[in-house]
Short mmCIF file of C-alpha atoms and ligand atoms in Angstrom, two decimals:
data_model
loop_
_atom_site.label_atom_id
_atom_site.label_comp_id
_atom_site.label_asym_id
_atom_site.label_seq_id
_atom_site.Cartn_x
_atom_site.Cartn_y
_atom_site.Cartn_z
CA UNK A 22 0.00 0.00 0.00
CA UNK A 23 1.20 3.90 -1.24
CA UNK A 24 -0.01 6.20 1.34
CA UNK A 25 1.24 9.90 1.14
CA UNK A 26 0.21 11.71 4.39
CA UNK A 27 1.08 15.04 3.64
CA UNK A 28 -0.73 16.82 0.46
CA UNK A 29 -1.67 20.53 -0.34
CA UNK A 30 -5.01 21.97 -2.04
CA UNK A 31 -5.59 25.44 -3.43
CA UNK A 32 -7.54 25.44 0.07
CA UNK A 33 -4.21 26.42 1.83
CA UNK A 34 -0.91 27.09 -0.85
CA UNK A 35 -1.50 24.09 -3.09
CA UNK A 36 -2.07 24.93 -6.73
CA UNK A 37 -4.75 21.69 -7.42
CA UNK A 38 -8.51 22.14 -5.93
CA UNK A 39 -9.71 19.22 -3.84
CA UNK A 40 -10.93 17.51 -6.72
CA UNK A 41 -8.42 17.83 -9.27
CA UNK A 42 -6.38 16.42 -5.76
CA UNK A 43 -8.04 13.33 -6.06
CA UNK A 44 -7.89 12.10 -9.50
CA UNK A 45 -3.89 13.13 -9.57
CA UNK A 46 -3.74 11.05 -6.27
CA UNK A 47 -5.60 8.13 -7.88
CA UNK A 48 -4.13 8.23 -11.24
CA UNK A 49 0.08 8.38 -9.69
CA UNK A 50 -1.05 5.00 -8.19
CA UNK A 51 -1.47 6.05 -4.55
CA UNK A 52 -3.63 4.05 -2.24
CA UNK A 53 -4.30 6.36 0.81
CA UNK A 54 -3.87 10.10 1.43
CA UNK A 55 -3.76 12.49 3.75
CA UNK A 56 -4.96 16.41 2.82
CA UNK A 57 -3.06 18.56 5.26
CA UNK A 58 -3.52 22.12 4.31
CA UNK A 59 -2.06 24.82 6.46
CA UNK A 60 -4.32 25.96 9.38
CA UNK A 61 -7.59 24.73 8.62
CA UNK A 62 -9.35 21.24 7.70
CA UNK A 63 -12.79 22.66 5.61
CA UNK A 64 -11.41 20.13 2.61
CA UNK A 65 -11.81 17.10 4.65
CA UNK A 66 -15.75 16.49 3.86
CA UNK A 67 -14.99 16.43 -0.15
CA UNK A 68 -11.92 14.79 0.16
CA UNK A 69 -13.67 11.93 2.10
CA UNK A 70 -16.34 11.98 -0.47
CA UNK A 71 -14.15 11.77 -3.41
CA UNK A 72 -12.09 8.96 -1.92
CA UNK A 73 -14.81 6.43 -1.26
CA UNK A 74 -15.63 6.82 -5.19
CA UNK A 75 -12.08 6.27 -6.58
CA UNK A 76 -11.06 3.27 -3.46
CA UNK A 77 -9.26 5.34 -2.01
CA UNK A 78 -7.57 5.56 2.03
CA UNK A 79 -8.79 8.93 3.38
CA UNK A 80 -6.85 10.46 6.39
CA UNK A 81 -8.26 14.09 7.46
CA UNK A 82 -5.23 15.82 8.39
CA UNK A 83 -4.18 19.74 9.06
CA UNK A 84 -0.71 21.51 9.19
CA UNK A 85 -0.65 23.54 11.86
CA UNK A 86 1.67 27.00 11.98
CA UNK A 87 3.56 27.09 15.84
CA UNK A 88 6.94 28.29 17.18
CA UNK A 89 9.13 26.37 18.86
CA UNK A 90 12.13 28.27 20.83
CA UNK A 91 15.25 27.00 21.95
CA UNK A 92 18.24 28.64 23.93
CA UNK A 93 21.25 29.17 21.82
CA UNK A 94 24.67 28.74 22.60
CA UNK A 95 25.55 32.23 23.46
CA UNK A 96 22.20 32.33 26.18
CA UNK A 97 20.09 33.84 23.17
CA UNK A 98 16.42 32.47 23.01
CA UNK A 99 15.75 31.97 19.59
CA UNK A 100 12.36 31.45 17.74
CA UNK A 101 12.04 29.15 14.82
CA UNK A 102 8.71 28.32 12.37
CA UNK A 103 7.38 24.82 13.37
CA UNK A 104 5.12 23.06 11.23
CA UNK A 105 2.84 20.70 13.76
CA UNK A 106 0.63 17.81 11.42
CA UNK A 107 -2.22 16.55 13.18
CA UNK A 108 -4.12 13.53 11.49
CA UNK A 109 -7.30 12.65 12.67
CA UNK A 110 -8.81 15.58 14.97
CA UNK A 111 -12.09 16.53 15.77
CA UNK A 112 -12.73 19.59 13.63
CA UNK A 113 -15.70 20.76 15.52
CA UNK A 114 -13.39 20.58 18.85
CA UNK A 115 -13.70 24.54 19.83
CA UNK A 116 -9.97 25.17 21.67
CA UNK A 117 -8.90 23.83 17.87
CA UNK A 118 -11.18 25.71 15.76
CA UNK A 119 -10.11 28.78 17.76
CA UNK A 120 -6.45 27.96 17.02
CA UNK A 121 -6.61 27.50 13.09
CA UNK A 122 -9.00 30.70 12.77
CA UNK A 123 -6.66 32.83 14.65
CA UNK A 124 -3.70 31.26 12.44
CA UNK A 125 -5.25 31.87 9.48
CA UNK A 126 -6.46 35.58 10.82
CA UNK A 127 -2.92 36.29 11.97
CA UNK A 128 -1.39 34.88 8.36
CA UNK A 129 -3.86 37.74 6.77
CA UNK A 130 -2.20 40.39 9.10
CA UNK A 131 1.38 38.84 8.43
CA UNK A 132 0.43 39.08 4.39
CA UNK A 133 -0.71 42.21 4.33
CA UNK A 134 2.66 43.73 6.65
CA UNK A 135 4.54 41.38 3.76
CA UNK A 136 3.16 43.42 1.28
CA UNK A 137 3.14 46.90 2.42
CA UNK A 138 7.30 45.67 2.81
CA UNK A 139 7.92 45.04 -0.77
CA UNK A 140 5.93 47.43 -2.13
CA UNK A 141 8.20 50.28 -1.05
CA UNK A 142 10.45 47.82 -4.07
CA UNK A 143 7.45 46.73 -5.89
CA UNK A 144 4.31 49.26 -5.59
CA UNK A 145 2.16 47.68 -8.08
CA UNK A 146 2.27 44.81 -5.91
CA UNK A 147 -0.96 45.20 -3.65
CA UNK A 148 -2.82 42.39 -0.93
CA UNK A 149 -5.58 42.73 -2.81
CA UNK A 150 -3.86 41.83 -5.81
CA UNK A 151 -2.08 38.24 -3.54
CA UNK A 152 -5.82 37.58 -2.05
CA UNK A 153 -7.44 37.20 -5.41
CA UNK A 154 -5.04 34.79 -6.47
CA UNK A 155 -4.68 32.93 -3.59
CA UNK A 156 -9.17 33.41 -4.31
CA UNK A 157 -10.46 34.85 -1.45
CA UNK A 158 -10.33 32.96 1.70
CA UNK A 159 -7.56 30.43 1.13
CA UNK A 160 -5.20 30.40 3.77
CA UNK A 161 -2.56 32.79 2.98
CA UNK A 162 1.21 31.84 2.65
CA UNK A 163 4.91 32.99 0.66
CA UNK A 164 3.74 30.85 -2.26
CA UNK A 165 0.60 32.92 -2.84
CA UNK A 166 2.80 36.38 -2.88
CA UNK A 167 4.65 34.84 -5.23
CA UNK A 168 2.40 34.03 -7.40
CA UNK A 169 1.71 37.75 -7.24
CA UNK A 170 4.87 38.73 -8.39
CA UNK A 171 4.58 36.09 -11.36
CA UNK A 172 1.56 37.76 -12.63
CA UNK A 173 3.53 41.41 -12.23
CA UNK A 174 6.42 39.77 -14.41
CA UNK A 175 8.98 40.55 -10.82
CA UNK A 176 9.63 36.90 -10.84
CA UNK A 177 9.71 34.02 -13.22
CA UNK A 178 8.67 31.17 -10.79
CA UNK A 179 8.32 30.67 -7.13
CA UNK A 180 11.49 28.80 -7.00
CA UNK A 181 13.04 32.26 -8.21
CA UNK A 182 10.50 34.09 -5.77
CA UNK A 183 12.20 32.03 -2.33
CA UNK A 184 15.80 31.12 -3.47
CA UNK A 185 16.52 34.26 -6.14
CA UNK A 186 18.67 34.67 -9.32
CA UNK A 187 21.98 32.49 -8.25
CA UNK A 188 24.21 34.69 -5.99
CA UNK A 189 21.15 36.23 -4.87
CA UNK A 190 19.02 36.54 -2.08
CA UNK A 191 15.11 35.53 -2.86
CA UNK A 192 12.62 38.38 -2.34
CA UNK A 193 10.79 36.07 -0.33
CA UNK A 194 14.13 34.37 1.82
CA UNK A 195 13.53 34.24 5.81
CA UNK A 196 17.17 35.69 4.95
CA UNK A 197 16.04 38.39 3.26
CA UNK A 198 15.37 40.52 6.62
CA UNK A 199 14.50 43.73 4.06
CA UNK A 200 11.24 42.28 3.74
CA UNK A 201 10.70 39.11 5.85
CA UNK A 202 7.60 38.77 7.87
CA UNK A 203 7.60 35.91 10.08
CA UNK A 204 4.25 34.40 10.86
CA UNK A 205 3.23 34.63 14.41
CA UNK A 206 2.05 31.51 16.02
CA UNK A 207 1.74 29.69 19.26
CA UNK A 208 4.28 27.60 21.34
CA UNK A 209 4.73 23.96 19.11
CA UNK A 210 4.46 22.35 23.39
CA UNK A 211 0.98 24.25 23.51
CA UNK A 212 -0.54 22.57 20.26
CA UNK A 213 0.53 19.47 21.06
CA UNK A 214 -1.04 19.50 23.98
CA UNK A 215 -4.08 20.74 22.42
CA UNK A 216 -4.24 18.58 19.39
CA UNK A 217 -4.20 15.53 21.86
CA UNK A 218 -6.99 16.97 23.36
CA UNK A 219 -8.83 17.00 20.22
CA UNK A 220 -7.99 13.70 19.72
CA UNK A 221 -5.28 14.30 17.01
CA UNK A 222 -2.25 12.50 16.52
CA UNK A 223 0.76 15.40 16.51
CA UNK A 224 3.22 14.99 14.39
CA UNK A 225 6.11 17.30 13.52
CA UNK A 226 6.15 17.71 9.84
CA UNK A 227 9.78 17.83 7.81
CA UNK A 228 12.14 18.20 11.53
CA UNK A 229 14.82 20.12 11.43
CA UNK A 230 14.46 21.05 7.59
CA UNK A 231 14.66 24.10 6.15
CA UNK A 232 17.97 24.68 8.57
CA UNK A 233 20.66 27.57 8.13
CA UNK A 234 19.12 28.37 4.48
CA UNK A 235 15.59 29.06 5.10
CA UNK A 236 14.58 28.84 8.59
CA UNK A 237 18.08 30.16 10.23
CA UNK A 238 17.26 27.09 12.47
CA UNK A 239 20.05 25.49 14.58
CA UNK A 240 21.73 23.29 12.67
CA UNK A 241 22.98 20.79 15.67
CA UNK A 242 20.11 18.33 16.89
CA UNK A 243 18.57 20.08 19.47
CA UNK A 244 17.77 17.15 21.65
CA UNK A 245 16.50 18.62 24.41
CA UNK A 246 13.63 20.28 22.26
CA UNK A 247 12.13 16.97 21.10
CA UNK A 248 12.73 15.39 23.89
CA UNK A 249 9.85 18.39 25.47
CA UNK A 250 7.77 17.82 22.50
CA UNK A 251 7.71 13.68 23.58
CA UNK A 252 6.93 14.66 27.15
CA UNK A 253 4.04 17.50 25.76
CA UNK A 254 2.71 14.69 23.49
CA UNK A 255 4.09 14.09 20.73
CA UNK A 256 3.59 10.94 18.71
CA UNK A 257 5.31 11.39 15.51
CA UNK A 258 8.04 12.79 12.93
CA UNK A 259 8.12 12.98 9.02
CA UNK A 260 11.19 11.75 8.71
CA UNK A 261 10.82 10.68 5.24
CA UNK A 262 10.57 13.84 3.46
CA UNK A 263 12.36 15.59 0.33
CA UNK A 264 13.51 18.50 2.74
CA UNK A 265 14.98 16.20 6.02
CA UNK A 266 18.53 15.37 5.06
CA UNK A 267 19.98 12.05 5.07
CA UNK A 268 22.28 12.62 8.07
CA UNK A 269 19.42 14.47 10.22
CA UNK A 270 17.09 11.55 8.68
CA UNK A 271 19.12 8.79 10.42
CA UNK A 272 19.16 11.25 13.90
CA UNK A 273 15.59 11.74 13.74
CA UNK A 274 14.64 8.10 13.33
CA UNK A 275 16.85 6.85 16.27
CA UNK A 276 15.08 9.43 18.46
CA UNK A 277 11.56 8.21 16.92
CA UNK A 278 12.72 4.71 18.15
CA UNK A 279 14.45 5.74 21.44
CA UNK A 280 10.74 7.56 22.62
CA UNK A 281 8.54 5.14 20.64
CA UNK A 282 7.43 7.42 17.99
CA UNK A 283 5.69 7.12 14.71
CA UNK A 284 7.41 7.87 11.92
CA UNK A 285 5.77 9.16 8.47
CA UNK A 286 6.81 9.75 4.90
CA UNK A 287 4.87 12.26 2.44
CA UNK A 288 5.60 14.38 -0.99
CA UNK A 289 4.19 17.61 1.11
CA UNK A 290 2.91 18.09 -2.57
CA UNK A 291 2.36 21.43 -3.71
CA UNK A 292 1.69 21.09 -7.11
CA UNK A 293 4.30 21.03 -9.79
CA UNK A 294 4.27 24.83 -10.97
CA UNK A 295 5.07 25.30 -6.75
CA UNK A 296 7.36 23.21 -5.44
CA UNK A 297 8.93 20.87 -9.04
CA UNK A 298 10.69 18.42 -6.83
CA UNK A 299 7.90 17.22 -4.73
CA UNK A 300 5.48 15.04 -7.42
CA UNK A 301 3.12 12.99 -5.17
CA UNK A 302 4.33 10.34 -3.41
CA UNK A 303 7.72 10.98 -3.63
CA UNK A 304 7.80 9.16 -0.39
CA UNK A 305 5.51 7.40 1.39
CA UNK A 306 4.30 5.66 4.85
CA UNK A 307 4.26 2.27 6.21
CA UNK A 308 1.06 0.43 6.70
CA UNK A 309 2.32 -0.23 10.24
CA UNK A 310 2.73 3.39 11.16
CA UNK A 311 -0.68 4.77 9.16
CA UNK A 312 -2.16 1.78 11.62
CA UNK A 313 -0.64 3.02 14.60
CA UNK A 314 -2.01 6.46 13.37
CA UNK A 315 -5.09 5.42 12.90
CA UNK A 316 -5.15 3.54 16.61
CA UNK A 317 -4.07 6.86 18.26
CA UNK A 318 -6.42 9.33 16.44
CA UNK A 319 -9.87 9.32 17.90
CA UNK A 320 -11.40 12.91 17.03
CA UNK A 321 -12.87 11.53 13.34
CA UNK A 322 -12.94 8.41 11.94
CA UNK A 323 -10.82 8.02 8.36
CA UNK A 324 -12.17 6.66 4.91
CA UNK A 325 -10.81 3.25 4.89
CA UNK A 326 -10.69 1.84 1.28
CA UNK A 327 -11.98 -1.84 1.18
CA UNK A 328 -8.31 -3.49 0.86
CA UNK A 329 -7.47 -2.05 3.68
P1 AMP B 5 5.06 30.52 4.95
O1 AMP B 5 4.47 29.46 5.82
O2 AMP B 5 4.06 31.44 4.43
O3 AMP B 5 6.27 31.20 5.52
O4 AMP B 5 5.60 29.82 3.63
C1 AMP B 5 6.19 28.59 3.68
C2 AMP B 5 5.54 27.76 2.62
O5 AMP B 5 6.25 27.98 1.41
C3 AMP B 5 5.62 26.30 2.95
O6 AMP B 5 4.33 25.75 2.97
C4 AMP B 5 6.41 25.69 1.86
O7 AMP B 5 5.73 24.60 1.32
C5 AMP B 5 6.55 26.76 0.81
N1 AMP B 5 7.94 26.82 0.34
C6 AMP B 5 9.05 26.86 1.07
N2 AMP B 5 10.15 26.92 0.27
C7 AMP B 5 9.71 26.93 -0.99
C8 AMP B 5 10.33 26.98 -2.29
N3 AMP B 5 11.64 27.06 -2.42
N4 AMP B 5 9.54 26.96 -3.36
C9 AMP B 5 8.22 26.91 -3.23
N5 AMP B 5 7.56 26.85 -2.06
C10 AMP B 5 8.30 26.87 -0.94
FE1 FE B 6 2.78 25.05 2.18
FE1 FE B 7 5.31 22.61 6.10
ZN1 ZN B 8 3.22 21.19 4.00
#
C-alpha cells in the first residue's frame, strides 16, 4: 500500500482544488492520502467523499503554523517556524477551531505587513492583488505572494520568488530581513497539547528542515527540544521527506525509536508549478505506522478503502 500523508489543495498554498487532488492522487497509483492544508481542515468532507468513489484511504489531516524556541549557545532564546501535522482531529473541537482561525487571521495580518514591505520595491504589488489569487479565503502563505509577483512579471517562478537569481538573495528568503515577515504563532508544546486533546495525533512535519538556508534554524540536533515535544505529546516525525537530510534523517529516526514514535513519509505536494521536486508520493508511509495512526487518532474516523 502507497499512502502519502502530507498533500496541499488550493484550500491552503496548493495549486490543485480538492478535486483535481483526487484524481492526480488516484491516477500516480497512490492508495491512501492524507490532505493537510495549512491551518484549517474545511477540505476534509470532499476529500472523504471523493475517496470512497475512486477506493481510495482517506486520512483528514491539518498543518498547523507554531513556534518552537530554543536557547542558543551564546544564552540567546531563539524562535524558529514549526510546522505541527495533526491527522485525525475533531474539527468541531472549539480550543482547535479557535487555534486554526486565529492562524489563518494572523497569516492575513502577516500578508498584508509582507506586502506593504515590498511594495516600497514593488508598488504595483498590492494584498488585494495576492488575495485574489490565492481566491479569497484560502489560507494565505509565501507561495501565494509569489504568485503575485509572477503575474507582475517581478519573478519568473516561485522557485526564483524564495531562493533568487543564483548569488542572490530571494525576495521572499527568511534571509532576506529587508522584507521578511515571520508568521506569528503559538508555542509547538501548547498545540501538542491541544491537538491531543482534540484527539489528534501530533506529528512534527519535515524536523529540522529548512535549517541555516531558510529557517536560520540550529543546525545541531537540538535534543533537548524533542525530547519536550515527547513529554508534551508528541507521537510522531516525518522523517521521510524531500527537505529532512539524510544525516538528520538517520538522527531523527533513532530518536523516533528511542521515545517510541511514529514515523511518516509524504511528498508535502504542492503542485508542480510550486514546489517541481515534490510530485506525489515521492515518499511514502508504512502500513504499520498509518495503523498506529489510525489507533491513536480518535477525534474523526478516516475513509478506509476496502483493501485495507
Ligand atoms: P510561509 O508558511 O508562508 O512562511 O511559507 C512557507 C511555505 O512555502 C511552505 O508551505 C512551503 O511549502 C513553501 N515553500 C518553502 N520553500 C519553498 C520553495 N523554495 N519553493 C516553493 N515553495 C516553498
Ligand atoms: Fe505550504
Ligand atoms: Fe510545512
Ligand atoms: Zn506542508
Amino acid at each position: 500500500m502507497k499512502i502519502d500523508l502530507h498533500i496541499h489543495s488550493r484550500l491552503s498554498d496548493g495549486e490543485d482544488s480538492v478535486s483535481e487532488l483526487v484524481a492526480k492522487i488516484k491516477s500516480s497509483g497512490l492508495d491512501g492520502f492524507a490532505l493537510t492544508d495549512h491551518d484549517r481542515t474545511d477540505g476534509w468532507a470532499e476529500a472523504a467523499e471523493l475517496a470512497v468513489t475512486n477506493g481510495l484511504t482517506f486520512i483528514p489531516g491539518v498543518e498547523i503554523t507554531t513556534e518552537g524556541r530554543t536557547l542558543g549557545e551564546n544564552g540567546v532564546m531563539h524562535s524558529f517556524g514549526v510546522h505541527l501535522l495533526a491527522y485525525l482531529p475533531d474539527p468541531d473541537n472549539a480550543e482547535l477551531k479557535e487555534l486554526l482561525y486565529i492562524n489563518r487571521n494572523s497569516r492575513i495580518i502577516r500578508t498584508k505587513k509582507f506586502v506593504e514591505k515590498l511594495a516600497t520595491d514593488y508598488p504595483e504589488l498590492t494584498f488585494e492583488l495576492v488575495d485574489s489569487i490565492a481566491e479569497s479565503g484560502s489560507t494565505l502563505g509565501r507561495p501565494d505572494i509569489a504568485r503575485a509577483l509572477i503575474e507582475l512579471g517581478i519573478v519568473k517562478s516561485v522557485d526564483e520568488a524564495f531562493k533568487g537569481k543564483p548569488g542572490e538573495l530571494g525576495i521572499l528568503s527568511k534571509r532576506n530581513t529587508k522584507y521578511y515577515v515571520p508568521n506569528s504563532a503559538p508555542s509547538v508544546l501548547e498545540v501538542i497539547a491541544l491537538v491531543r486533546r482534540a484527539g489528534g495525533v501530533p506529528v512534527i512535519a519535515h524536523p529540522l528542515a529548512r535549517t541555516s538556508s531558510e529557517d536560520s534554524q540550529p543546525e545541531f540536533f537540538p535534543r533537548e527540544n524533542f525530547i519536550a515535544m515527547a513529554e508534551a505529546g508528541l507521537l510522531g516525525l516525518e522523517t521521510s521527506h524531500f527537505e529532512v537530510s539524510p544525516e538528520n534523517k538517520i538522527i531523527l529516526d533513532d530518536f523516533a525509536k528511542e521515545f517510541d514514535l511514529i514515523t511518516t513519509g509524504s511528498s508535502d505536494y504542492h503542485g508542480l508549478n510550486t514546489k517541481k521536486h515534490n510530485p506525489l508520493g515521492l515518499h511514502t508511509t508504512e502500513l504499520e505506522m498509518l495503523k498506529r495512526i489510525i489507533a491513536a487518532g480518535t477525534g474523526i474516523a478516516p475513509t478506509l478503502s476496502r483493501q485495507f
